[in-house]
C-alpha cells in the first residue's frame, strides 16, 4: 500500500515548452528542475551562430531538442558569410533539429525601411530552407504580424508556429485557417484570453520563452493553467492535449526514439 502511494505521488503531469532559449540560462540547475517537475519536451531556439552551436550542444534529443535560426534582431546586421555558415549548419544537422527558428520580423527593432527589407530577405531565405528540408518553423512577429502573415501566404505547405502570438482574434483565425499553431506564453492579457477562447485547443502550443519571458521552462505551467481555465477543462487534461500538440508539431515520437523520417 505504502509503495503504491509512493508511485501515485510520483505521477507527474507532462508539460511541453515549445520555445525557449536555454543557451541564455544561467547553468543547468533550473532546466533540470523543470525536467524533474515534468517538462518532458523543451525546444531550445537559436538566434545567432553562437546560440545555434550551443543549442546543438545542450540538446539531449530526449527532452531537449534544438531549433536553429537567426532571429530578426541579428538578421539586421548579420554578414553574408555568417548567414551562409548558418544555412550550412542547418543543412548538415537537418536530421537532428526539430525546426528552423527563431526567425521572423520585428518592426519594433527594425524602425526603417532598409532594416525591414534585410529582415524580410533573411526571413524568406530561412523559409526557402524550411521548405527544402521539410522542417517546421518557429516564427517571431512583433509589430509585424500583418507582414509575417503576408510573407507566409505564398508558402502553403509550411508547418508554422507563431511564437509568443500577440495578434488579435481576427489574425488568429487567419493563421489557424492556414493550419498555423498559436503559441501561448505565460503572460495574461485580455487580447490573448480572447484568442485562446476563440481558438481550437488543437491549434495551441505552450511556451515559456525562458529566460526572456519565463524564468525557466517550468513556467509553461502558467500558460497551461490559463488555457485550461478559459477552455473549462482541468489542468491535467489541458497539459495532456498541449503536450501532444507539441510532440506532433515537432515530429517527436519518443516511443520510437527521436526520428524525423
Ligand atoms: Zn525567442
PDB file of C-alpha atoms and ligand atoms in Angstrom:
ATOM      1  CA  UNK A   1       0.000   0.000   0.000  1.00  0.00           C
ATOM      2  CA  UNK A   2       2.728   2.402   1.026  1.00  0.00           C
ATOM      3  CA  UNK A   3       4.600   1.592  -2.154  1.00  0.00           C
ATOM      4  CA  UNK A   4       1.554   2.267  -4.320  1.00  0.00           C
ATOM      5  CA  UNK A   5       1.017   5.605  -2.648  1.00  0.00           C
ATOM      6  CA  UNK A   6       4.638   6.453  -3.343  1.00  0.00           C
ATOM      7  CA  UNK A   7       4.125   5.678  -7.014  1.00  0.00           C
ATOM      8  CA  UNK A   8       0.998   7.784  -7.151  1.00  0.00           C
ATOM      9  CA  UNK A   9       2.828  10.741  -5.711  1.00  0.00           C
ATOM     10  CA  UNK A  10       5.471  10.377  -8.353  1.00  0.00           C
ATOM     11  CA  UNK A  11       2.976  10.683 -11.211  1.00  0.00           C
ATOM     12  CA  UNK A  12       3.808  13.920 -12.938  1.00  0.00           C
ATOM     13  CA  UNK A  13       1.836  15.968 -15.351  1.00  0.00           C
ATOM     14  CA  UNK A  14       3.795  16.093 -18.599  1.00  0.00           C
ATOM     15  CA  UNK A  15       4.377  19.587 -19.990  1.00  0.00           C
ATOM     16  CA  UNK A  16       5.921  20.926 -23.193  1.00  0.00           C
ATOM     17  CA  UNK A  17       7.872  24.143 -23.676  1.00  0.00           C
ATOM     18  CA  UNK A  18       7.643  24.821 -27.411  1.00  0.00           C
ATOM     19  CA  UNK A  19      10.029  27.810 -27.496  1.00  0.00           C
ATOM     20  CA  UNK A  20      12.911  28.693 -25.205  1.00  0.00           C
ATOM     21  CA  UNK A  21      16.486  29.920 -25.168  1.00  0.00           C
ATOM     22  CA  UNK A  22      18.225  27.500 -22.859  1.00  0.00           C
ATOM     23  CA  UNK A  23      21.648  28.713 -24.022  1.00  0.00           C
ATOM     24  CA  UNK A  24      20.948  32.013 -22.271  1.00  0.00           C
ATOM     25  CA  UNK A  25      20.039  30.400 -18.958  1.00  0.00           C
ATOM     26  CA  UNK A  26      22.441  30.586 -16.104  1.00  0.00           C
ATOM     27  CA  UNK A  27      23.600  26.967 -15.821  1.00  0.00           C
ATOM     28  CA  UNK A  28      21.632  23.720 -15.972  1.00  0.00           C
ATOM     29  CA  UNK A  29      20.107  23.948 -12.500  1.00  0.00           C
ATOM     30  CA  UNK A  30      16.745  25.491 -13.469  1.00  0.00           C
ATOM     31  CA  UNK A  31      16.490  23.336 -16.598  1.00  0.00           C
ATOM     32  CA  UNK A  32      16.992  20.154 -14.581  1.00  0.00           C
ATOM     33  CA  UNK A  33      14.481  21.353 -12.040  1.00  0.00           C
ATOM     34  CA  UNK A  34      11.908  21.926 -14.821  1.00  0.00           C
ATOM     35  CA  UNK A  35      12.528  18.461 -16.274  1.00  0.00           C
ATOM     36  CA  UNK A  36      12.219  16.965 -12.805  1.00  0.00           C
ATOM     37  CA  UNK A  37       8.920  18.831 -12.410  1.00  0.00           C
ATOM     38  CA  UNK A  38       7.523  17.231 -15.572  1.00  0.00           C
ATOM     39  CA  UNK A  39       8.526  19.391 -18.532  1.00  0.00           C
ATOM     40  CA  UNK A  40       9.270  16.475 -20.817  1.00  0.00           C
ATOM     41  CA  UNK A  41       9.696  18.297 -24.118  1.00  0.00           C
ATOM     42  CA  UNK A  42      11.689  21.511 -24.476  1.00  0.00           C
ATOM     43  CA  UNK A  43      12.565  23.198 -27.758  1.00  0.00           C
ATOM     44  CA  UNK A  44      15.614  25.460 -27.491  1.00  0.00           C
ATOM     45  CA  UNK A  45      15.761  28.054 -30.267  1.00  0.00           C
ATOM     46  CA  UNK A  46      18.984  29.546 -31.577  1.00  0.00           C
ATOM     47  CA  UNK A  47      19.102  33.203 -32.570  1.00  0.00           C
ATOM     48  CA  UNK A  48      22.639  33.566 -33.995  1.00  0.00           C
ATOM     49  CA  UNK A  49      25.716  31.485 -34.789  1.00  0.00           C
ATOM     50  CA  UNK A  50      26.844  31.169 -31.189  1.00  0.00           C
ATOM     51  CA  UNK A  51      23.452  30.158 -29.788  1.00  0.00           C
ATOM     52  CA  UNK A  52      22.821  27.739 -32.686  1.00  0.00           C
ATOM     53  CA  UNK A  53      26.038  25.908 -31.854  1.00  0.00           C
ATOM     54  CA  UNK A  54      25.110  25.951 -28.169  1.00  0.00           C
ATOM     55  CA  UNK A  55      21.581  24.667 -28.912  1.00  0.00           C
ATOM     56  CA  UNK A  56      23.076  21.621 -30.657  1.00  0.00           C
ATOM     57  CA  UNK A  57      25.456  21.100 -27.756  1.00  0.00           C
ATOM     58  CA  UNK A  58      22.920  21.238 -24.914  1.00  0.00           C
ATOM     59  CA  UNK A  59      20.203  19.173 -26.634  1.00  0.00           C
ATOM     60  CA  UNK A  60      19.900  15.608 -25.382  1.00  0.00           C
ATOM     61  CA  UNK A  61      17.309  14.622 -28.049  1.00  0.00           C
ATOM     62  CA  UNK A  62      15.267  13.017 -25.334  1.00  0.00           C
ATOM     63  CA  UNK A  63      13.835  16.045 -23.584  1.00  0.00           C
ATOM     64  CA  UNK A  64      15.717  18.963 -25.107  1.00  0.00           C
ATOM     65  CA  UNK A  65      15.538  19.420 -28.883  1.00  0.00           C
ATOM     66  CA  UNK A  66      17.210  22.101 -30.999  1.00  0.00           C
ATOM     67  CA  UNK A  67      15.748  24.583 -33.467  1.00  0.00           C
ATOM     68  CA  UNK A  68      18.273  26.670 -35.401  1.00  0.00           C
ATOM     69  CA  UNK A  69      17.804  30.098 -36.933  1.00  0.00           C
ATOM     70  CA  UNK A  70      18.749  33.762 -36.991  1.00  0.00           C
ATOM     71  CA  UNK A  71      16.232  35.973 -35.215  1.00  0.00           C
ATOM     72  CA  UNK A  72      15.069  39.333 -36.618  1.00  0.00           C
ATOM     73  CA  UNK A  73      17.362  41.226 -34.261  1.00  0.00           C
ATOM     74  CA  UNK A  74      20.517  39.506 -35.549  1.00  0.00           C
ATOM     75  CA  UNK A  75      19.180  39.352 -39.117  1.00  0.00           C
ATOM     76  CA  UNK A  76      19.649  43.122 -39.470  1.00  0.00           C
ATOM     77  CA  UNK A  77      23.422  43.065 -39.021  1.00  0.00           C
ATOM     78  CA  UNK A  78      24.459  39.523 -39.984  1.00  0.00           C
ATOM     79  CA  UNK A  79      27.091  39.258 -42.738  1.00  0.00           C
ATOM     80  CA  UNK A  80      26.536  37.140 -45.858  1.00  0.00           C
ATOM     81  CA  UNK A  81      29.350  34.813 -44.807  1.00  0.00           C
ATOM     82  CA  UNK A  82      27.857  34.172 -41.401  1.00  0.00           C
ATOM     83  CA  UNK A  83      24.399  33.702 -42.865  1.00  0.00           C
ATOM     84  CA  UNK A  84      25.809  31.067 -45.233  1.00  0.00           C
ATOM     85  CA  UNK A  85      27.510  29.353 -42.279  1.00  0.00           C
ATOM     86  CA  UNK A  86      24.133  29.062 -40.517  1.00  0.00           C
ATOM     87  CA  UNK A  87      22.380  27.737 -43.637  1.00  0.00           C
ATOM     88  CA  UNK A  88      25.095  25.084 -43.885  1.00  0.00           C
ATOM     89  CA  UNK A  89      24.793  24.264 -40.181  1.00  0.00           C
ATOM     90  CA  UNK A  90      21.055  23.681 -40.616  1.00  0.00           C
ATOM     91  CA  UNK A  91      21.554  21.522 -43.714  1.00  0.00           C
ATOM     92  CA  UNK A  92      24.237  19.434 -42.017  1.00  0.00           C
ATOM     93  CA  UNK A  93      22.029  18.909 -38.959  1.00  0.00           C
ATOM     94  CA  UNK A  94      18.688  18.623 -40.745  1.00  0.00           C
ATOM     95  CA  UNK A  95      18.070  15.141 -39.333  1.00  0.00           C
ATOM     96  CA  UNK A  96      18.728  16.206 -35.745  1.00  0.00           C
ATOM     97  CA  UNK A  97      16.883  19.509 -35.456  1.00  0.00           C
ATOM     98  CA  UNK A  98      13.122  19.767 -34.930  1.00  0.00           C
ATOM     99  CA  UNK A  99      12.562  23.169 -36.554  1.00  0.00           C
ATOM    100  CA  UNK A 100      14.078  26.255 -38.105  1.00  0.00           C
ATOM    101  CA  UNK A 101      13.806  29.075 -35.579  1.00  0.00           C
ATOM    102  CA  UNK A 102      13.891  31.581 -34.296  1.00  0.00           C
ATOM    103  CA  UNK A 103      13.205  33.555 -37.459  1.00  0.00           C
ATOM    104  CA  UNK A 104      10.766  36.316 -38.388  1.00  0.00           C
ATOM    105  CA  UNK A 105      10.159  40.058 -38.424  1.00  0.00           C
ATOM    106  CA  UNK A 106      10.351  42.613 -35.614  1.00  0.00           C
ATOM    107  CA  UNK A 107       9.398  46.143 -36.583  1.00  0.00           C
ATOM    108  CA  UNK A 108       9.989  47.454 -33.093  1.00  0.00           C
ATOM    109  CA  UNK A 109      13.687  46.734 -33.620  1.00  0.00           C
ATOM    110  CA  UNK A 110      13.768  47.498 -37.364  1.00  0.00           C
ATOM    111  CA  UNK A 111      12.401  51.005 -37.487  1.00  0.00           C
ATOM    112  CA  UNK A 112      13.493  51.948 -41.007  1.00  0.00           C
ATOM    113  CA  UNK A 113      12.816  50.526 -44.466  1.00  0.00           C
ATOM    114  CA  UNK A 114      16.380  49.302 -45.044  1.00  0.00           C
ATOM    115  CA  UNK A 115      16.450  47.249 -41.833  1.00  0.00           C
ATOM    116  CA  UNK A 116      12.982  45.863 -42.528  1.00  0.00           C
ATOM    117  CA  UNK A 117      13.983  44.838 -46.042  1.00  0.00           C
ATOM    118  CA  UNK A 118      17.029  42.973 -44.706  1.00  0.00           C
ATOM    119  CA  UNK A 119      14.908  41.190 -42.070  1.00  0.00           C
ATOM    120  CA  UNK A 120      12.421  40.186 -44.724  1.00  0.00           C
ATOM    121  CA  UNK A 121      15.087  38.852 -47.061  1.00  0.00           C
ATOM    122  CA  UNK A 122      16.732  36.755 -44.314  1.00  0.00           C
ATOM    123  CA  UNK A 123      13.305  35.514 -43.161  1.00  0.00           C
ATOM    124  CA  UNK A 124      12.465  34.438 -46.727  1.00  0.00           C
ATOM    125  CA  UNK A 125      15.802  32.659 -47.121  1.00  0.00           C
ATOM    126  CA  UNK A 126      15.140  30.591 -43.992  1.00  0.00           C
ATOM    127  CA  UNK A 127      11.613  29.827 -45.211  1.00  0.00           C
ATOM    128  CA  UNK A 128      13.090  28.569 -48.508  1.00  0.00           C
ATOM    129  CA  UNK A 129      15.366  26.301 -46.495  1.00  0.00           C
ATOM    130  CA  UNK A 130      12.466  25.046 -44.340  1.00  0.00           C
ATOM    131  CA  UNK A 131      10.526  24.096 -47.481  1.00  0.00           C
ATOM    132  CA  UNK A 132      13.566  22.432 -48.962  1.00  0.00           C
ATOM    133  CA  UNK A 133      14.290  20.394 -45.816  1.00  0.00           C
ATOM    134  CA  UNK A 134      10.648  19.851 -44.838  1.00  0.00           C
ATOM    135  CA  UNK A 135      11.141  21.363 -41.363  1.00  0.00           C
ATOM    136  CA  UNK A 136       8.635  23.332 -39.228  1.00  0.00           C
ATOM    137  CA  UNK A 137       9.394  26.991 -38.449  1.00  0.00           C
ATOM    138  CA  UNK A 138       9.242  28.934 -35.178  1.00  0.00           C
ATOM    139  CA  UNK A 139       8.308  32.475 -36.147  1.00  0.00           C
ATOM    140  CA  UNK A 140       8.714  35.721 -34.207  1.00  0.00           C
ATOM    141  CA  UNK A 141       6.378  38.597 -35.163  1.00  0.00           C
ATOM    142  CA  UNK A 142       6.457  41.813 -33.143  1.00  0.00           C
ATOM    143  CA  UNK A 143       4.572  44.797 -34.501  1.00  0.00           C
ATOM    144  CA  UNK A 144       4.760  42.881 -37.777  1.00  0.00           C
ATOM    145  CA  UNK A 145       2.020  40.243 -37.723  1.00  0.00           C
ATOM    146  CA  UNK A 146       0.407  41.514 -40.953  1.00  0.00           C
ATOM    147  CA  UNK A 147       3.684  41.333 -42.879  1.00  0.00           C
ATOM    148  CA  UNK A 148       4.577  37.964 -41.369  1.00  0.00           C
ATOM    149  CA  UNK A 149       1.209  36.583 -42.478  1.00  0.00           C
ATOM    150  CA  UNK A 150       1.660  38.023 -45.967  1.00  0.00           C
ATOM    151  CA  UNK A 151       5.225  36.656 -46.339  1.00  0.00           C
ATOM    152  CA  UNK A 152       3.974  33.222 -45.241  1.00  0.00           C
ATOM    153  CA  UNK A 153       0.934  33.414 -47.500  1.00  0.00           C
ATOM    154  CA  UNK A 154       2.607  32.089 -50.618  1.00  0.00           C
ATOM    155  CA  UNK A 155       4.007  29.106 -48.733  1.00  0.00           C
ATOM    156  CA  UNK A 156       1.045  26.885 -48.019  1.00  0.00           C
ATOM    157  CA  UNK A 157       2.975  23.720 -47.276  1.00  0.00           C
ATOM    158  CA  UNK A 158       4.898  25.079 -44.289  1.00  0.00           C
ATOM    159  CA  UNK A 159       4.329  23.991 -40.694  1.00  0.00           C
ATOM    160  CA  UNK A 160       4.287  27.258 -38.741  1.00  0.00           C
ATOM    161  CA  UNK A 161       4.473  28.036 -35.021  1.00  0.00           C
ATOM    162  CA  UNK A 162       3.607  31.668 -34.321  1.00  0.00           C
ATOM    163  CA  UNK A 163       5.773  32.031 -31.251  1.00  0.00           C
ATOM    164  CA  UNK A 164       4.580  34.416 -28.496  1.00  0.00           C
ATOM    165  CA  UNK A 165       1.432  35.114 -30.502  1.00  0.00           C
ATOM    166  CA  UNK A 166       0.362  38.682 -29.839  1.00  0.00           C
ATOM    167  CA  UNK A 167      -2.247  39.150 -32.563  1.00  0.00           C
ATOM    168  CA  UNK A 168      -5.985  39.552 -32.172  1.00  0.00           C
ATOM    169  CA  UNK A 169      -8.805  37.077 -32.811  1.00  0.00           C
ATOM    170  CA  UNK A 170      -9.069  38.051 -36.487  1.00  0.00           C
ATOM    171  CA  UNK A 171      -5.366  37.412 -37.088  1.00  0.00           C
ATOM    172  CA  UNK A 172      -5.531  34.180 -35.094  1.00  0.00           C
ATOM    173  CA  UNK A 173      -8.357  32.984 -37.322  1.00  0.00           C
ATOM    174  CA  UNK A 174      -6.375  33.744 -40.498  1.00  0.00           C
ATOM    175  CA  UNK A 175      -3.388  31.876 -39.034  1.00  0.00           C
ATOM    176  CA  UNK A 176      -5.250  28.795 -37.818  1.00  0.00           C
ATOM    177  CA  UNK A 177      -7.240  28.750 -41.054  1.00  0.00           C
ATOM    178  CA  UNK A 178      -3.919  28.083 -42.760  1.00  0.00           C
ATOM    179  CA  UNK A 179      -3.004  25.448 -40.172  1.00  0.00           C
ATOM    180  CA  UNK A 180      -0.515  27.557 -38.188  1.00  0.00           C
ATOM    181  CA  UNK A 181      -0.092  26.896 -34.481  1.00  0.00           C
ATOM    182  CA  UNK A 182      -0.687  29.716 -31.995  1.00  0.00           C
ATOM    183  CA  UNK A 183       1.987  29.605 -29.276  1.00  0.00           C
ATOM    184  CA  UNK A 184       0.929  30.887 -25.862  1.00  0.00           C
ATOM    185  CA  UNK A 185       3.436  32.351 -23.371  1.00  0.00           C
ATOM    186  CA  UNK A 186       2.805  32.554 -19.599  1.00  0.00           C
ATOM    187  CA  UNK A 187       1.651  36.163 -19.874  1.00  0.00           C
ATOM    188  CA  UNK A 188      -2.007  37.101 -19.451  1.00  0.00           C
ATOM    189  CA  UNK A 189      -3.762  39.823 -21.417  1.00  0.00           C
ATOM    190  CA  UNK A 190      -7.350  40.451 -22.442  1.00  0.00           C
ATOM    191  CA  UNK A 191      -6.430  40.054 -26.112  1.00  0.00           C
ATOM    192  CA  UNK A 192      -4.618  36.768 -25.502  1.00  0.00           C
ATOM    193  CA  UNK A 193      -7.506  35.386 -23.451  1.00  0.00           C
ATOM    194  CA  UNK A 194      -9.942  36.171 -26.276  1.00  0.00           C
ATOM    195  CA  UNK A 195      -7.625  34.451 -28.773  1.00  0.00           C
ATOM    196  CA  UNK A 196      -7.443  31.353 -26.559  1.00  0.00           C
ATOM    197  CA  UNK A 197     -11.228  31.323 -26.177  1.00  0.00           C
ATOM    198  CA  UNK A 198     -11.784  31.519 -29.935  1.00  0.00           C
ATOM    199  CA  UNK A 199      -9.050  29.047 -30.962  1.00  0.00           C
ATOM    200  CA  UNK A 200      -9.430  25.268 -31.018  1.00  0.00           C
ATOM    201  CA  UNK A 201      -7.133  23.799 -28.339  1.00  0.00           C
ATOM    202  CA  UNK A 202      -5.708  21.529 -31.035  1.00  0.00           C
ATOM    203  CA  UNK A 203      -4.139  24.616 -32.631  1.00  0.00           C
ATOM    204  CA  UNK A 204      -2.414  25.851 -29.443  1.00  0.00           C
ATOM    205  CA  UNK A 205       1.123  25.355 -28.168  1.00  0.00           C
ATOM    206  CA  UNK A 206       2.621  26.475 -24.843  1.00  0.00           C
ATOM    207  CA  UNK A 207       5.972  28.145 -24.365  1.00  0.00           C
ATOM    208  CA  UNK A 208       7.945  29.743 -21.529  1.00  0.00           C
ATOM    209  CA  UNK A 209      10.386  31.593 -23.832  1.00  0.00           C
ATOM    210  CA  UNK A 210      12.798  31.390 -20.905  1.00  0.00           C
ATOM    211  CA  UNK A 211      14.847  33.157 -19.751  1.00  0.00           C
ATOM    212  CA  UNK A 212      13.458  36.055 -21.839  1.00  0.00           C
ATOM    213  CA  UNK A 213       9.868  35.773 -20.561  1.00  0.00           C
ATOM    214  CA  UNK A 214       9.638  32.893 -18.078  1.00  0.00           C
ATOM    215  CA  UNK A 215      12.363  32.242 -15.538  1.00  0.00           C
ATOM    216  CA  UNK A 216      12.590  28.585 -16.604  1.00  0.00           C
ATOM    217  CA  UNK A 217      10.739  26.062 -18.826  1.00  0.00           C
ATOM    218  CA  UNK A 218       8.675  25.231 -15.726  1.00  0.00           C
ATOM    219  CA  UNK A 219       6.737  28.463 -16.343  1.00  0.00           C
ATOM    220  CA  UNK A 220       4.800  26.831 -19.209  1.00  0.00           C
ATOM    221  CA  UNK A 221       2.684  25.600 -16.341  1.00  0.00           C
ATOM    222  CA  UNK A 222       1.145  29.079 -16.121  1.00  0.00           C
ATOM    223  CA  UNK A 223       0.247  29.068 -19.819  1.00  0.00           C
ATOM    224  CA  UNK A 224      -1.340  25.627 -19.418  1.00  0.00           C
ATOM    225  CA  UNK A 225      -3.380  26.799 -16.419  1.00  0.00           C
ATOM    226  CA  UNK A 226      -4.556  29.882 -18.316  1.00  0.00           C
ATOM    227  CA  UNK A 227      -5.670  27.773 -21.298  1.00  0.00           C
ATOM    228  CA  UNK A 228      -7.316  25.138 -19.093  1.00  0.00           C
ATOM    229  CA  UNK A 229      -9.201  27.830 -17.191  1.00  0.00           C
ATOM    230  CA  UNK A 230     -10.502  29.533 -20.331  1.00  0.00           C
ATOM    231  CA  UNK A 231     -11.424  26.248 -22.014  1.00  0.00           C
ATOM    232  CA  UNK A 232     -13.089  24.967 -18.832  1.00  0.00           C
ATOM    233  CA  UNK A 233     -11.049  21.759 -18.677  1.00  0.00           C
ATOM    234  CA  UNK A 234      -8.883  20.578 -15.819  1.00  0.00           C
ATOM    235  CA  UNK A 235      -5.156  21.250 -15.712  1.00  0.00           C
ATOM    236  CA  UNK A 236      -4.125  17.622 -16.301  1.00  0.00           C
ATOM    237  CA  UNK A 237      -6.284  17.300 -19.413  1.00  0.00           C
ATOM    238  CA  UNK A 238      -5.075  20.640 -20.807  1.00  0.00           C
ATOM    239  CA  UNK A 239      -1.444  19.618 -20.213  1.00  0.00           C
ATOM    240  CA  UNK A 240      -2.010  16.286 -21.927  1.00  0.00           C
ATOM    241  CA  UNK A 241      -3.530  17.846 -25.064  1.00  0.00           C
ATOM    242  CA  UNK A 242      -0.986  20.694 -25.278  1.00  0.00           C
ATOM    243  CA  UNK A 243       1.987  18.362 -24.813  1.00  0.00           C
ATOM    244  CA  UNK A 244       0.640  16.043 -27.511  1.00  0.00           C
ATOM    245  CA  UNK A 245       0.237  19.084 -29.815  1.00  0.00           C
ATOM    246  CA  UNK A 246       3.911  19.985 -29.349  1.00  0.00           C
ATOM    247  CA  UNK A 247       5.163  16.456 -29.969  1.00  0.00           C
ATOM    248  CA  UNK A 248       3.048  16.208 -33.095  1.00  0.00           C
ATOM    249  CA  UNK A 249       4.104  19.608 -34.426  1.00  0.00           C
ATOM    250  CA  UNK A 250       7.823  18.936 -33.921  1.00  0.00           C
ATOM    251  CA  UNK A 251       7.610  15.264 -35.008  1.00  0.00           C
ATOM    252  CA  UNK A 252       8.831  13.949 -31.686  1.00  0.00           C
ATOM    253  CA  UNK A 253       7.951  10.331 -31.169  1.00  0.00           C
ATOM    254  CA  UNK A 254       9.668   9.120 -28.056  1.00  0.00           C
ATOM    255  CA  UNK A 255       8.368   5.567 -28.240  1.00  0.00           C
ATOM    256  CA  UNK A 256      10.272   5.131 -31.472  1.00  0.00           C
ATOM    257  CA  UNK A 257      13.146   7.318 -30.342  1.00  0.00           C
ATOM    258  CA  UNK A 258      13.634  10.687 -31.946  1.00  0.00           C
ATOM    259  CA  UNK A 259      13.173  10.096 -35.659  1.00  0.00           C
ATOM    260  CA  UNK A 260      12.263  12.614 -38.262  1.00  0.00           C
ATOM    261  CA  UNK A 261      11.813  10.033 -41.013  1.00  0.00           C
TER     262      UNK A 261
HETATM  263 ZN1  LIG B   1      12.528  33.571 -28.646  1.00  0.00          ZN
END
